[in-house]
Protein backbone atom coordinates (compact mmCIF):
# COMPACT_ATOMS: atom_id res chain seq x y z
CA UNK A 1 0.00 0.00 0.00
CA UNK A 2 1.49 3.32 -0.95
CA UNK A 3 0.76 6.72 0.51
CA UNK A 4 -1.16 8.99 -1.83
CA UNK A 5 -1.73 12.73 -1.95
CA UNK A 6 -5.39 13.66 -2.52
CA UNK A 7 -7.01 17.04 -3.06
CA UNK A 8 -10.69 17.15 -2.19
CA UNK A 9 -12.62 20.13 -3.51
CA UNK A 10 -16.23 21.02 -3.83
CA UNK A 11 -18.42 24.06 -3.83
CA UNK A 12 -19.39 25.68 -0.60
CA UNK A 13 -22.46 24.06 0.95
CA UNK A 14 -21.88 20.67 -0.63
CA UNK A 15 -21.00 18.95 2.66
CA UNK A 16 -17.32 18.48 1.89
CA UNK A 17 -16.16 19.10 5.46
CA UNK A 18 -18.50 16.47 6.88
CA UNK A 19 -17.41 13.90 4.28
CA UNK A 20 -13.71 14.52 4.87
CA UNK A 21 -14.28 14.30 8.64
CA UNK A 22 -15.95 10.90 8.30
CA UNK A 23 -13.25 9.67 5.96
CA UNK A 24 -10.50 10.65 8.40
CA UNK A 25 -12.30 9.17 11.37
CA UNK A 26 -12.61 5.79 9.69
CA UNK A 27 -9.04 5.52 8.42
CA UNK A 28 -6.01 6.04 10.68
CA UNK A 29 -3.72 5.92 7.65
CA UNK A 30 -5.23 9.12 6.29
CA UNK A 31 -4.41 12.60 7.55
CA UNK A 32 -5.36 16.16 6.72
CA UNK A 33 -2.72 18.64 5.68
CA UNK A 34 -2.32 21.85 7.68
CA UNK A 35 -2.05 25.10 5.72
CA UNK A 36 -0.01 28.16 6.57
CA UNK A 37 -1.69 31.52 7.02
CA UNK A 38 -0.78 35.05 7.99
CA UNK A 39 -4.15 35.73 9.56
CA UNK A 40 -4.46 35.85 13.32
CA UNK A 41 -5.69 32.74 15.12
CA UNK A 42 -9.38 32.78 15.99
CA UNK A 43 -10.64 31.83 19.42
CA UNK A 44 -9.78 28.19 20.06
CA UNK A 45 -7.55 27.72 17.03
CA UNK A 46 -4.24 25.97 17.65
CA UNK A 47 -0.97 26.51 15.83
CA UNK A 48 0.01 23.40 13.91
CA UNK A 49 -3.52 21.99 14.14
CA UNK A 50 -5.89 24.44 12.46
CA UNK A 51 -3.12 26.32 10.63
CA UNK A 52 0.51 27.16 10.97
CA UNK A 53 0.23 30.82 11.90
CA UNK A 54 3.08 32.81 10.31
CA UNK A 55 4.03 36.45 10.14
CA UNK A 56 4.00 38.03 6.69
CA UNK A 57 7.80 38.01 6.71
CA UNK A 58 7.93 34.31 7.52
CA UNK A 59 5.35 33.53 4.87
CA UNK A 60 7.12 35.55 2.18
CA UNK A 61 10.48 33.96 3.02
CA UNK A 62 9.00 30.48 2.64
CA UNK A 63 7.29 31.51 -0.57
CA UNK A 64 10.61 32.76 -1.94
CA UNK A 65 12.23 29.48 -0.90
CA UNK A 66 9.61 27.62 -2.99
CA UNK A 67 8.02 25.96 0.03
CA UNK A 68 4.41 26.35 -1.12
CA UNK A 69 2.73 23.89 -3.44
CA UNK A 70 0.31 26.78 -4.01
CA UNK A 71 -0.57 29.94 -2.21
CA UNK A 72 -3.23 32.64 -2.46
CA UNK A 73 -4.49 35.77 -0.81
CA UNK A 74 -7.92 35.85 0.83
CA UNK A 75 -9.32 38.90 2.63
CA UNK A 76 -5.88 40.50 2.79
CA UNK A 77 -4.11 37.48 4.29
CA UNK A 78 -1.85 34.89 2.68
CA UNK A 79 -2.65 31.17 2.72
CA UNK A 80 -0.44 28.40 1.41
CA UNK A 81 -0.02 24.64 1.27
CA UNK A 82 3.41 23.85 2.75
CA UNK A 83 5.38 21.51 0.50
CA UNK A 84 7.87 20.23 3.10
CA UNK A 85 5.14 19.50 5.67
CA UNK A 86 3.01 17.60 3.14
CA UNK A 87 6.03 15.57 2.01
CA UNK A 88 6.88 14.72 5.64
CA UNK A 89 3.29 13.60 6.31
CA UNK A 90 3.33 11.46 3.15
CA UNK A 91 6.17 9.37 4.57
CA UNK A 92 3.73 8.03 7.17
CA UNK A 93 0.22 8.38 5.74
CA UNK A 94 -1.88 9.33 2.78
CA UNK A 95 -2.63 13.04 2.89
CA UNK A 96 -5.75 15.02 2.06
CA UNK A 97 -5.65 18.64 0.99
CA UNK A 98 -9.08 20.17 1.52
CA UNK A 99 -8.65 22.91 -0.99
CA UNK A 100 -10.63 24.97 -3.47
CA UNK A 101 -10.62 24.27 -7.19
CA UNK A 102 -8.16 27.02 -8.06
CA UNK A 103 -5.72 25.82 -5.38
CA UNK A 104 -6.06 22.15 -6.33
CA UNK A 105 -5.35 22.84 -10.00
CA UNK A 106 -2.34 24.97 -9.03
CA UNK A 107 -0.94 22.13 -6.90
CA UNK A 108 -1.41 19.65 -9.72
CA UNK A 109 0.41 21.97 -12.12
CA UNK A 110 3.33 22.27 -9.73
CA UNK A 111 3.74 18.48 -9.45
CA UNK A 112 4.59 15.70 -11.88
CA UNK A 113 1.91 13.52 -13.47
CA UNK A 114 0.27 11.14 -11.02
CA UNK A 115 1.63 12.81 -7.88
CA UNK A 116 -1.80 14.02 -6.79
CA UNK A 117 -5.31 12.66 -7.19
CA UNK A 118 -8.06 15.24 -7.53
CA UNK A 119 -11.53 14.47 -6.19
CA UNK A 120 -14.50 16.79 -6.51
CA UNK A 121 -17.63 16.54 -4.38
CA UNK A 122 -20.71 17.73 -6.22
CA UNK A 123 -24.33 18.22 -5.18
CA UNK A 124 -27.00 15.92 -6.67
CA UNK A 125 -28.21 18.93 -8.58
CA UNK A 126 -27.44 22.61 -8.64
CA UNK A 127 -31.01 23.47 -7.72
CA UNK A 128 -30.81 21.66 -4.39
CA UNK A 129 -27.54 23.44 -3.58
CA UNK A 130 -29.11 26.79 -4.46
CA UNK A 131 -31.90 26.02 -2.01
CA UNK A 132 -29.46 25.03 0.69
CA UNK A 133 -27.39 28.17 0.23
CA UNK A 134 -30.49 30.37 0.20
CA UNK A 135 -31.68 28.56 3.34
CA UNK A 136 -28.65 29.76 5.26
CA UNK A 137 -30.39 33.08 5.53
CA UNK A 138 -27.31 34.74 6.93
CA UNK A 139 -26.23 36.23 3.59
CA UNK A 140 -27.42 39.15 1.51
CA UNK A 141 -28.91 38.43 -1.91
CA UNK A 142 -25.77 39.91 -3.47
CA UNK A 143 -23.49 37.58 -1.51
CA UNK A 144 -25.67 34.59 -2.41
CA UNK A 145 -25.47 35.47 -6.09
CA UNK A 146 -21.70 35.78 -5.91
CA UNK A 147 -21.46 32.43 -4.18
CA UNK A 148 -23.59 30.78 -6.85
CA UNK A 149 -21.45 32.19 -9.66
CA UNK A 150 -18.45 30.68 -7.92
CA UNK A 151 -20.23 27.35 -7.46
CA UNK A 152 -21.01 27.23 -11.19
CA UNK A 153 -17.39 28.04 -12.04
CA UNK A 154 -16.12 25.32 -9.71
CA UNK A 155 -18.55 22.70 -10.99
CA UNK A 156 -17.50 23.50 -14.53
CA UNK A 157 -13.93 22.51 -13.62
CA UNK A 158 -15.03 18.98 -12.71
CA UNK A 159 -13.81 17.80 -16.12
CA UNK A 160 -10.24 18.40 -14.97
CA UNK A 161 -10.67 16.18 -11.90
CA UNK A 162 -9.78 12.49 -11.62
CA UNK A 163 -12.96 11.62 -9.72
CA UNK A 164 -16.34 13.24 -9.17
CA UNK A 165 -18.38 12.07 -6.18
CA UNK A 166 -22.04 13.00 -5.90
CA UNK A 167 -23.08 13.75 -2.34
CA UNK A 168 -26.69 12.58 -2.55
CA UNK A 169 -26.43 10.18 0.38
CA UNK A 170 -23.79 10.80 3.04
CA UNK A 171 -22.91 7.15 3.77
CA UNK A 172 -22.78 6.22 0.10
CA UNK A 173 -20.55 9.20 -0.68
CA UNK A 174 -18.16 8.23 2.15
CA UNK A 175 -18.08 4.65 0.80
CA UNK A 176 -17.31 5.90 -2.69
CA UNK A 177 -14.47 8.06 -1.31
CA UNK A 178 -13.09 5.06 0.59
CA UNK A 179 -13.14 3.01 -2.64
CA UNK A 180 -11.22 5.74 -4.45
CA UNK A 181 -8.63 5.91 -1.66
CA UNK A 182 -8.21 2.12 -1.72
CA UNK A 183 -7.92 2.02 -5.52
CA UNK A 184 -5.27 4.74 -5.60
CA UNK A 185 -3.25 3.15 -2.79
CA UNK A 186 -3.05 -0.09 -4.76
CA UNK A 187 -1.75 1.57 -7.94
CA UNK A 188 1.91 0.99 -8.56
P1 LIG B 1 -10.25 31.09 6.93
O1 LIG B 1 -9.40 32.26 7.23
O2 LIG B 1 -11.71 31.39 7.08
O3 LIG B 1 -9.84 29.85 7.69
O4 LIG B 1 -10.03 30.73 5.37
C1 LIG B 1 -10.22 31.71 4.42
C2 LIG B 1 -10.08 31.09 3.05
O5 LIG B 1 -8.75 30.61 2.85
C3 LIG B 1 -11.00 29.91 2.79
O6 LIG B 1 -11.64 30.12 1.55
C4 LIG B 1 -10.05 28.74 2.71
O7 LIG B 1 -10.52 27.73 1.83
C5 LIG B 1 -8.80 29.39 2.17
N1 LIG B 1 -7.59 28.60 2.45
C6 LIG B 1 -7.27 27.94 3.59
N2 LIG B 1 -6.11 27.31 3.47
C7 LIG B 1 -5.66 27.54 2.21
C8 LIG B 1 -4.49 27.14 1.47
O8 LIG B 1 -3.61 26.41 1.93
N3 LIG B 1 -4.39 27.62 0.21
C9 LIG B 1 -5.32 28.40 -0.37
N4 LIG B 1 -5.15 28.79 -1.61
N5 LIG B 1 -6.44 28.80 0.30
C10 LIG B 1 -6.60 28.38 1.57
PDB file of C-alpha atoms in Angstrom, residues 50 65 81 173:
ATOM      1  CA  UNK A  50      -5.885  24.437  12.455  1.00  0.00           C
ATOM      2  CA  UNK A  65      12.226  29.482  -0.905  1.00  0.00           C
ATOM      3  CA  UNK A  81      -0.017  24.641   1.275  1.00  0.00           C
ATOM      4  CA  UNK A 173     -20.548   9.204  -0.680  1.00  0.00           C
TER       5      UNK A 173
END
